Amino acid sequence: MTVTIVGSQLGDEGKGALVDLWGGDADVVVRYQGGDNAGHTVVEGGEEYALSLVPSGAVRGKVGVLGNGCVVNPRTLFEELGTLRERGLDPDVRVARRAHVIMPYHRRLDGIEEEAKADSDSGVEVGTTGRGIGPTYEDKAGRRGVRVGDLLDPDVLRDRLEYAVPQKRALIEDVYGLEAGEECDVDALHEEYAEFGRRLREEGMTVNCSAFLHERRAAGDNVMFEGAQGTLIDVDHGSYPYVTSSNPTAGGAATGTGVGPTVTGRGEVVGVVKAYLSRVGEGPMPTELDGDEREEALASDIREKGGEFGTVTGRPRRIGWLDVPMLRHAARVNGYTGLAVNHLDVLAGLEELRVGHAYELDGEERLSLPATTERWAECEPVLREFEPWPEVDWGAVADDGYDALPAAARDYLEYLEEQVDAPVHAIGVGPDREQTVVRTNPWA
Ligand code: GDP
Ligand code: IMO
Ligand code: MG
């Protein structure tokens, strides 16, 4: 049995909280794409863990795997493992030998290209997390990347670096007219990264991901796939070019781990939805609350109450009403079998509550997204009013179950189920594992 958890919007929907909640019944939790651009929060009994690379199942002591579709920065990985160990956890993390390695020159180039885009007035600056994600996936597709398996063989690692690094130096110096630094010192890189390879080997951390998962499943284990980012920042199905460079959508769980699509397709695919919308970085957001002072004040209230500041970069997140055309797109692209709707508590007590039910484009109403980002940016939201629900004792609601939710909140959820054509399995009413109304266990 597998359960795949996917972000339905623009990231930070509360995937970490759901992986933690349902990870209790999983044996293995696998990340299938992305790298340390992710920031997944797990709160257990008031203790907060912010995980960037280590799968969120670590908090419950599950085996974590970084699949072949991930990009792995070993500096971040070992630092994060160290921090978790200091906090009393004992994470068991395996890394696919086919996963690509984020090298220091990738991070440097991420920053350089973002600056070049900003200076160019081309409007294509993405507002990346600066973690080197895009340049690493470029090298993967360009067949010049360094893979985790290459770190295990110092000779292979040297060959890879001796080819790639002079190109990066030329790019930095000859194309961008900047000075290359330590990130282009082959000997220093070789020494540090061969040492990472030695550590990975010594600690038995590398795996053939596909074979490893096959064996675990054959032994009867439950496997959970933890998506990072969200559908609208997927490189294929998102708001290109304001996207990340991987496939957070459900298909990525198969290609990013070496498990067949028939396996993930027989399991549950749960879309995590934030009850409103947030975005870090550039790109259109038709329901953004930024039209006038009143809207900005509302956005600021939601931002403060929901703690909407980037887990990785600390940037304030842009805020908007729930965008339903976006969710119809996400449900279709991912083939959802269910939804988990978070942050219902954050919307409590508002004076007004709306959702973007549809878009208006060229005088016509549309229920889903146009395929180009420029056309999406031209969409005006067709808003629908909902009755706001009051502030209640959310802890008591989580204990008592669905019927204890305020009636107006249930109306909101039932509207969503109808529009997206998927049942709501769980409702987040606070950040803690306990602050969740569970209706259906996807493993059952
Ligand atoms: P992820 O990247 O999808 O895992 O989400 P993040 O962890 O980046 O952002 C979600 C934030 O909202 C975190 O601070 C969570 O602790 C918090 N959170 C998750 N679910 C809920 C919820 O239902 N209510 C509230 N108030 N906060 C939540
Ligand atoms: P989680 O897993 C929200 C955004 C960045 C930027 C774009 C590309 O916590 O939901 P990148 O560094 O990936 O090349 O940046 O994607 N982004 C995220 N936004 N949550 C995330 O992860 C994100 N990971 C990347 O802000 O707009
Ligand atoms: Mg996040």
Coordinates of C-alpha atoms and ligand atoms in Angstrom, one line a residue:
M1 CA 0.0 0.0 0.0
T2 CA 1.3 3.5 -0.8
V3 CA 0.1 7.0 0.0
T4 CA 1.3 10.0 -2.0
I5 CA 1.1 13.4 -0.4
V6 CA 1.1 16.3 -2.9
G7 CA 1.0 20.1 -2.6
S8 CA -2.0 21.4 -4.4
Q9 CA -1.1 25.1 -4.7
L10 CA 2.2 27.0 -4.5
G11 CA 4.0 25.2 -1.7
D12 CA 3.7 25.4 2.1
E13 CA 0.2 23.9 2.2
G14 CA 1.2 21.9 5.4
K15 CA 2.5 18.8 3.7
G16 CA 4.9 18.1 6.5
A17 CA 2.1 18.1 9.1
L18 CA 0.1 15.5 7.0
V19 CA 3.1 13.3 6.3
D20 CA 3.7 13.3 10.1
L21 CA 0.0 12.6 10.8
W22 CA -0.4 9.7 8.5
G23 CA 3.2 8.6 8.6
G24 CA 2.3 6.9 11.8
D25 CA 1.1 3.9 9.7
A26 CA 3.9 4.1 7.2
D27 CA 7.2 2.1 7.5
V28 CA 9.1 4.1 4.9
V29 CA 8.7 7.8 3.9
V30 CA 10.3 8.8 0.6
R31 CA 11.0 12.2 -0.9
Y32 CA 10.8 12.0 -4.7
Q33 CA 12.0 15.4 -5.9
G34 CA 13.4 18.8 -4.8
G35 CA 16.1 19.4 -2.3
D36 CA 16.8 21.8 0.5
N37 CA 14.5 24.4 -1.1
A38 CA 11.7 22.6 0.9
G39 CA 10.8 23.6 4.4
H40 CA 8.3 21.1 6.0
T41 CA 7.1 21.8 9.5
V42 CA 6.1 19.1 12.0
V43 CA 4.7 20.0 15.4
E44 CA 4.4 17.2 17.9
G45 CA 3.2 18.1 21.4
G46 CA 4.3 21.7 21.0
E47 CA 7.8 20.7 19.7
E48 CA 8.4 22.2 16.3
Y49 CA 10.7 20.6 13.7
A50 CA 11.6 22.4 10.4
L51 CA 12.8 19.8 7.9
S52 CA 14.4 20.8 4.7
L53 CA 15.9 17.6 3.3
V54 CA 15.2 14.8 5.8
P55 CA 11.8 13.3 5.1
S56 CA 9.1 14.3 7.7
G57 CA 8.7 10.7 8.8
A58 CA 11.9 11.1 10.8
V59 CA 10.0 12.7 13.7
R60 CA 8.2 9.4 14.2
G61 CA 11.3 7.3 13.7
K62 CA 10.4 6.0 10.2
V63 CA 13.0 5.1 7.6
G64 CA 13.5 8.1 5.3
V65 CA 14.6 7.9 1.7
L66 CA 15.8 10.6 -0.7
G67 CA 14.8 9.2 -4.1
N68 CA 16.7 9.5 -7.4
G69 CA 14.5 12.5 -8.3
C70 CA 15.9 14.5 -5.5
V71 CA 18.9 16.9 -5.5
V72 CA 21.0 16.5 -2.4
N73 CA 23.3 19.0 -0.8
P74 CA 25.4 16.8 1.5
R75 CA 26.4 19.8 3.6
T76 CA 22.7 20.5 4.5
L77 CA 22.0 16.8 4.9
F78 CA 24.6 16.2 7.5
E79 CA 23.9 19.4 9.3
E80 CA 20.2 18.7 9.5
L81 CA 20.9 15.1 10.7
G82 CA 23.2 16.6 13.4
T83 CA 20.6 19.1 14.6
L84 CA 17.9 16.4 14.8
R85 CA 20.2 14.1 16.7
E86 CA 21.0 16.9 19.2
R87 CA 17.2 17.2 19.7
G88 CA 17.0 13.5 20.6
L89 CA 15.8 12.0 17.4
D90 CA 17.7 9.1 15.6
P91 CA 16.9 9.6 11.9
D92 CA 17.5 6.6 9.6
V93 CA 18.0 8.3 6.2
R94 CA 19.0 6.5 3.0
V95 CA 20.0 8.4 -0.2
A96 CA 19.5 7.1 -3.7
R97 CA 22.8 6.6 -5.5
R98 CA 21.1 8.0 -8.6
A99 CA 20.2 11.3 -6.9
H100 CA 22.1 14.3 -8.1
V101 CA 24.4 16.3 -5.8
I102 CA 24.1 20.0 -5.3
M103 CA 27.6 21.4 -5.5
P104 CA 28.8 24.8 -4.2
Y105 CA 29.0 26.1 -7.9
H106 CA 25.3 25.3 -8.3
R107 CA 24.4 27.6 -5.4
R108 CA 26.7 30.3 -6.7
L109 CA 25.1 30.1 -10.2
D110 CA 21.6 30.2 -8.8
G111 CA 22.3 33.5 -7.2
I112 CA 24.2 34.9 -10.2
E113 CA 21.4 34.0 -12.6
E114 CA 18.7 35.5 -10.4
E115 CA 20.6 38.7 -10.3
A116 CA 21.1 38.7 -14.0
K117 CA 17.4 38.2 -14.5
A118 CA 16.6 41.0 -12.1
D119 CA 19.0 43.4 -13.9
S120 CA 17.7 42.4 -17.3
D121 CA 14.2 43.9 -16.9
S122 CA 13.0 40.7 -18.6
G123 CA 10.5 40.0 -15.9
V124 CA 11.7 36.4 -15.5
E125 CA 13.2 36.6 -12.1
V126 CA 11.9 33.7 -10.1
G127 CA 12.8 34.6 -6.5
T128 CA 14.4 31.2 -5.9
T129 CA 15.4 30.0 -2.5
G130 CA 19.0 30.3 -3.7
R131 CA 19.8 26.7 -2.9
G132 CA 21.2 25.8 -6.3
I133 CA 18.2 23.7 -7.3
G134 CA 17.7 24.9 -10.9
P135 CA 21.4 24.7 -11.9
T136 CA 21.7 21.1 -10.4
Y137 CA 18.7 19.9 -12.4
E138 CA 20.1 21.7 -15.5
D139 CA 23.3 19.6 -15.1
K140 CA 21.3 16.5 -14.6
A141 CA 19.4 17.0 -17.9
G142 CA 22.7 18.2 -19.5
R143 CA 24.4 14.9 -18.5
R144 CA 27.2 16.6 -16.7
G145 CA 25.9 16.2 -13.1
V146 CA 27.5 14.6 -10.1
R147 CA 25.5 11.8 -8.6
V148 CA 25.5 10.5 -5.1
G149 CA 27.0 7.3 -6.4
D150 CA 29.9 9.3 -7.9
L151 CA 30.9 10.5 -4.4
L152 CA 31.6 6.9 -3.4
D153 CA 34.4 6.6 -6.0
P154 CA 37.1 9.3 -5.7
D155 CA 38.4 8.6 -9.3
V156 CA 34.9 9.0 -10.8
L157 CA 34.3 12.1 -8.7
R158 CA 37.5 13.6 -10.0
D159 CA 36.6 12.9 -13.6
R160 CA 33.2 14.5 -13.2
L161 CA 34.6 17.6 -11.5
E162 CA 37.4 18.0 -14.0
Y163 CA 34.9 18.2 -16.8
A164 CA 32.2 20.3 -15.1
V165 CA 34.2 22.8 -13.1
P166 CA 36.1 24.6 -15.9
Q167 CA 32.7 25.1 -17.6
K168 CA 31.3 26.7 -14.5
R169 CA 34.4 28.9 -14.1
A170 CA 34.1 30.0 -17.7
L171 CA 30.4 30.8 -17.2
I172 CA 31.0 32.9 -14.1
E173 CA 34.1 34.7 -15.5
D174 CA 33.5 35.0 -19.2
V175 CA 29.7 35.2 -19.5
Y176 CA 28.9 37.0 -16.3
G177 CA 32.2 38.9 -15.9
L178 CA 32.5 37.9 -12.2
E179 CA 35.3 36.3 -10.3
A180 CA 35.2 32.6 -9.6
G181 CA 36.0 31.6 -6.0
E182 CA 36.3 28.5 -3.9
E183 CA 33.2 26.9 -5.6
C184 CA 35.5 26.3 -8.6
D185 CA 38.5 24.9 -6.8
V186 CA 38.6 21.3 -8.1
D187 CA 41.0 20.0 -5.4
A188 CA 39.1 21.5 -2.5
L189 CA 35.8 20.3 -3.9
H190 CA 37.2 16.8 -4.4
E191 CA 38.5 16.6 -0.9
E192 CA 35.3 17.8 0.7
Y193 CA 32.9 15.7 -1.4
A194 CA 35.0 12.5 -1.4
E195 CA 34.8 12.8 2.4
F196 CA 31.0 13.1 2.2
G197 CA 31.1 10.0 0.0
R198 CA 33.2 8.2 2.7
R199 CA 30.7 9.2 5.4
L200 CA 27.7 8.1 3.3
R201 CA 29.4 4.7 2.7
E202 CA 30.6 4.2 6.3
E203 CA 27.1 5.0 7.7
G204 CA 25.5 2.7 5.1
M205 CA 23.3 5.5 3.8
T206 CA 23.2 5.0 0.1
V207 CA 20.7 2.7 -1.7
N208 CA 19.5 1.7 -5.1
C209 CA 16.2 3.4 -4.4
S210 CA 14.1 1.4 -6.8
A211 CA 15.4 -2.0 -5.5
F212 CA 15.3 -0.9 -1.9
L213 CA 11.6 0.1 -2.1
H214 CA 10.8 -3.0 -4.1
E215 CA 12.3 -5.1 -1.3
R216 CA 10.6 -3.2 1.5
R217 CA 7.2 -3.5 -0.3
A218 CA 7.7 -7.2 -0.9
A219 CA 8.3 -7.5 2.9
G220 CA 4.9 -5.9 3.4
D221 CA 5.9 -2.4 4.3
N222 CA 3.7 0.7 3.8
V223 CA 5.5 3.3 1.8
M224 CA 4.5 7.0 1.9
F225 CA 5.7 9.5 -0.8
E226 CA 6.3 13.0 0.4
G227 CA 6.0 15.7 -2.2
A228 CA 7.9 18.9 -1.8
Q229 CA 6.7 22.2 -3.3
G230 CA 3.3 22.3 -5.0
T231 CA 1.5 21.7 -8.3
L232 CA 1.6 25.3 -9.4
I233 CA 5.4 25.4 -9.1
D234 CA 5.9 22.1 -11.0
V235 CA 8.2 22.6 -13.9
D236 CA 5.7 21.0 -16.3
H237 CA 2.3 21.8 -14.8
G238 CA 3.0 25.0 -12.9
S239 CA 3.3 28.7 -13.8
Y240 CA 6.4 28.4 -15.9
P241 CA 8.9 30.1 -15.6
Y242 CA 8.0 31.0 -12.0
V243 CA 8.5 27.4 -10.9
T244 CA 10.9 25.1 -9.3
S245 CA 12.9 22.7 -11.6
S246 CA 11.3 19.4 -10.7
N247 CA 7.9 17.5 -10.7
P248 CA 6.1 17.8 -7.4
T249 CA 3.0 16.4 -9.0
A250 CA 2.0 12.8 -8.4
G251 CA 3.7 11.4 -11.5
G252 CA 7.0 12.4 -10.0
A253 CA 6.6 9.9 -7.2
A254 CA 7.1 7.1 -9.8
T255 CA 9.9 8.6 -11.8
G256 CA 11.6 10.1 -8.8
T257 CA 11.9 6.8 -6.9
G258 CA 11.8 3.9 -9.4
V259 CA 8.5 2.6 -8.3
G260 CA 6.1 1.8 -11.2
P261 CA 3.1 4.2 -11.8
T262 CA 0.8 1.2 -11.4
V263 CA 2.1 0.9 -7.8
T264 CA 1.5 4.6 -6.8
G265 CA -1.7 4.6 -8.9
R266 CA -3.2 1.8 -6.9
G267 CA -2.6 3.7 -3.7
E268 CA -4.0 6.9 -2.4
V269 CA -3.0 10.3 -3.8
V270 CA -3.9 13.0 -1.3
G271 CA -3.8 16.7 -2.2
V272 CA -2.9 19.1 0.6
V273 CA -4.8 22.3 0.4
K274 CA -4.3 25.5 2.4
A275 CA -7.7 27.0 3.1
Y276 CA -6.4 30.3 1.5
L277 CA -3.4 30.9 -0.7
S278 CA 0.2 31.8 -0.1
R279 CA 3.1 32.3 -2.4
V280 CA 6.8 33.0 -1.9
G281 CA 8.6 34.2 -5.0
E282 CA 7.4 35.8 -8.2
G283 CA 4.5 34.8 -10.5
P284 CA 0.8 35.5 -11.0
M285 CA -1.7 35.1 -8.2
P286 CA -5.1 36.2 -9.4
T287 CA -6.7 36.0 -6.0
E288 CA -3.9 37.9 -4.2
L289 CA -5.0 40.4 -1.5
D290 CA -3.1 43.4 -2.6
G291 CA -5.6 45.6 -4.4
D292 CA -6.0 48.4 -1.8
E293 CA -5.3 49.2 1.8
R294 CA -8.2 47.1 3.1
E295 CA -7.1 44.0 1.3
E296 CA -3.5 44.6 2.4
A297 CA -4.6 44.8 6.0
L298 CA -6.5 41.6 5.6
A299 CA -3.5 39.9 4.0
S300 CA -1.3 41.1 6.9
D301 CA -3.7 39.8 9.5
I302 CA -3.8 36.3 7.8
R303 CA 0.0 36.4 7.4
E304 CA 0.6 37.2 11.1
K305 CA -2.0 34.7 12.4
G306 CA -0.9 31.9 10.0
G307 CA 2.8 32.6 10.5
E308 CA 3.2 33.0 6.8
F309 CA 6.9 33.6 6.6
G310 CA 9.2 31.3 4.5
T311 CA 10.5 28.3 6.5
V312 CA 13.7 28.3 4.4
T313 CA 14.3 32.0 3.6
G314 CA 12.1 33.8 6.2
R315 CA 10.5 35.9 3.4
P316 CA 7.0 37.2 4.1
R317 CA 4.6 35.1 2.0
R318 CA 2.1 36.8 -0.4
I319 CA -1.5 36.0 0.6
G320 CA -4.7 35.5 -1.4
W321 CA -8.1 33.9 -1.3
L322 CA -8.4 30.3 -2.1
D323 CA -8.1 29.8 -5.9
V324 CA -10.6 27.1 -6.9
P325 CA -9.6 27.0 -10.7
M326 CA -6.1 26.2 -9.4
L327 CA -7.5 23.3 -7.4
R328 CA -9.5 21.9 -10.3
H329 CA -6.2 21.9 -12.3
A330 CA -4.3 20.2 -9.4
A331 CA -7.0 17.5 -9.0
R332 CA -6.8 16.7 -12.7
V333 CA -3.0 16.7 -13.0
N334 CA -2.5 14.6 -9.8
G335 CA -5.6 12.3 -9.9
Y336 CA -6.5 13.0 -6.3
T337 CA -8.3 10.3 -4.4
G338 CA -8.7 12.7 -1.4
L339 CA -7.9 16.1 0.1
A340 CA -6.5 17.4 3.3
V341 CA -7.5 21.0 4.0
N342 CA -5.3 22.9 6.4
H343 CA -5.4 26.3 8.2
L344 CA -9.1 26.4 8.7
D345 CA -8.4 28.0 12.1
V346 CA -6.5 30.9 10.5
L347 CA -9.6 32.0 8.6
A348 CA -11.7 32.0 11.8
G349 CA -13.2 35.3 13.0
L350 CA -12.6 37.2 9.7
E351 CA -15.1 39.9 8.8
E352 CA -15.4 38.7 5.3
L353 CA -14.5 35.5 3.5
R354 CA -14.3 34.9 -0.2
V355 CA -13.0 32.3 -2.6
G356 CA -12.0 32.7 -6.3
H357 CA -14.6 30.4 -7.8
A358 CA -13.7 31.0 -11.4
Y359 CA -11.7 33.4 -13.7
E360 CA -12.9 35.9 -16.2
L361 CA -10.7 36.0 -19.3
D362 CA -11.6 37.9 -22.5
G363 CA -15.1 38.4 -21.2
E364 CA -15.6 34.6 -20.6
E365 CA -15.9 32.6 -17.4
R366 CA -13.4 29.8 -17.1
L367 CA -13.2 27.1 -14.4
S368 CA -9.6 26.1 -14.9
L369 CA -6.2 27.7 -15.7
P370 CA -5.0 28.7 -19.2
A371 CA -1.7 26.9 -20.1
T372 CA 0.5 30.0 -20.4
T373 CA 1.4 32.1 -17.5
E374 CA 0.9 35.4 -19.4
R375 CA -2.7 34.4 -20.0
W376 CA -3.1 33.3 -16.4
A377 CA -1.9 36.7 -15.3
E378 CA -4.7 38.3 -17.3
C379 CA -7.3 36.3 -15.4
E380 CA -9.6 38.2 -13.1
P381 CA -11.0 36.2 -10.2
V382 CA -14.8 35.7 -10.0
L383 CA -15.2 35.8 -6.3
R384 CA -17.8 34.0 -4.3
E385 CA -18.7 35.1 -0.7
F386 CA -18.9 32.6 2.2
E387 CA -20.1 33.1 5.7
P388 CA -17.1 33.4 7.9
W389 CA -16.9 31.0 10.9
P390 CA -16.2 32.1 14.4
E391 CA -13.1 31.4 16.5
V392 CA -13.8 28.3 18.6
D393 CA -11.8 25.9 20.8
W394 CA -10.0 24.1 18.0
G395 CA -8.5 21.5 20.3
A396 CA -12.0 20.4 21.4
V397 CA -13.1 20.3 17.8
A398 CA -10.2 18.1 16.8
D399 CA -11.1 15.7 19.7
D400 CA -14.8 15.7 18.8
G401 CA -14.6 15.3 15.1
Y402 CA -16.1 16.7 11.9
D403 CA -19.5 17.5 13.2
A404 CA -18.0 19.7 15.9
L405 CA -16.7 22.1 13.2
P406 CA -18.7 25.3 12.9
A407 CA -21.5 24.9 10.3
A408 CA -20.0 27.6 8.1
A409 CA -16.7 25.8 8.0
R410 CA -18.4 22.6 7.0
D411 CA -20.2 24.5 4.2
Y412 CA -16.8 25.7 2.9
L413 CA -15.3 22.2 2.9
E414 CA -18.4 20.7 1.2
Y415 CA -18.3 23.3 -1.5
L416 CA -14.6 22.4 -2.1
E417 CA -15.3 18.6 -2.2
E418 CA -18.0 19.3 -4.8
Q419 CA -15.8 21.6 -7.0
V420 CA -12.7 19.4 -6.9
D421 CA -14.6 16.1 -6.9
A422 CA -12.6 14.5 -4.1
P423 CA -13.5 13.8 -0.5
V424 CA -11.8 15.7 2.4
H425 CA -10.0 13.1 4.5
A426 CA -8.5 15.5 7.1
I427 CA -8.8 19.1 8.3
G428 CA -6.0 21.0 9.9
V429 CA -7.2 23.3 12.7
G430 CA -3.8 24.2 14.1
P431 CA -0.1 23.3 13.5
D432 CA 0.1 20.4 16.0
R433 CA -0.4 16.8 15.1
E434 CA -3.2 16.7 17.6
Q435 CA -4.9 19.7 16.0
T436 CA -6.3 17.7 13.1
V437 CA -9.8 16.5 12.4
V438 CA -9.4 13.1 10.8
R439 CA -12.3 11.7 8.8
T440 CA -10.6 8.9 6.8
N441 CA -7.4 7.1 7.3
P442 CA -5.9 6.7 3.7
W443 CA -4.1 3.5 4.7
A444 CA -7.4 1.8 5.8
Ligands
GDP1 P1 4.9 22.4 3.9 O1 6.0 23.0 3.2 O2 3.8 22.1 2.9 O3 5.2 21.3 4.8 O4 4.3 23.6 4.8 P2 5.2 24.5 5.8 O5 5.6 23.8 7.0 O6 6.2 25.3 5.0 O7 4.1 25.6 6.2 C1 3.0 25.3 6.9 C2 2.9 26.1 8.2 O8 1.6 26.1 8.7 C3 3.8 25.5 9.2 O9 4.2 26.5 10.1 C4 2.9 24.5 9.9 O10 3.3 24.2 11.3 C5 1.6 25.3 9.9 N1 0.4 24.5 9.8 C6 0.2 23.3 9.2 N2 -1.2 23.0 9.3 C7 -1.8 24.0 9.9 C8 -3.1 24.3 10.3 O11 -4.1 23.5 10.1 N3 -3.3 25.4 11.0 C9 -2.3 26.3 11.4 N4 -2.6 27.4 12.0 N5 -1.0 26.1 11.0 C10 -0.8 25.0 10.3
IMO2 P1 7.8 23.4 0.4 O1 8.2 22.0 0.1 C1 7.1 27.4 -1.3 C2 9.6 28.5 -4.8 C3 10.6 29.6 -4.6 C4 10.6 30.2 -6.0 C5 10.5 28.9 -6.9 C6 11.8 28.4 -7.4 O2 8.2 23.9 1.7 O3 6.4 23.6 0.0 P2 13.8 27.1 -6.2 O4 14.7 27.5 -5.1 O5 13.0 25.8 -6.0 O6 14.5 27.1 -7.6 O7 12.7 28.3 -6.3 O8 9.8 28.0 -6.1 N1 9.7 27.4 -3.8 C7 8.8 27.2 -2.8 N2 7.8 27.9 -2.4 N3 7.4 26.2 -0.7 C8 8.5 25.5 -1.1 O9 8.7 24.2 -0.7 C9 9.3 26.0 -2.2 N4 10.4 25.5 -2.8 C10 10.6 26.4 -3.8 O10 10.2 30.5 -3.6 O11 9.5 31.0 -6.2
MG3 MG 7.2 24.7 3.3

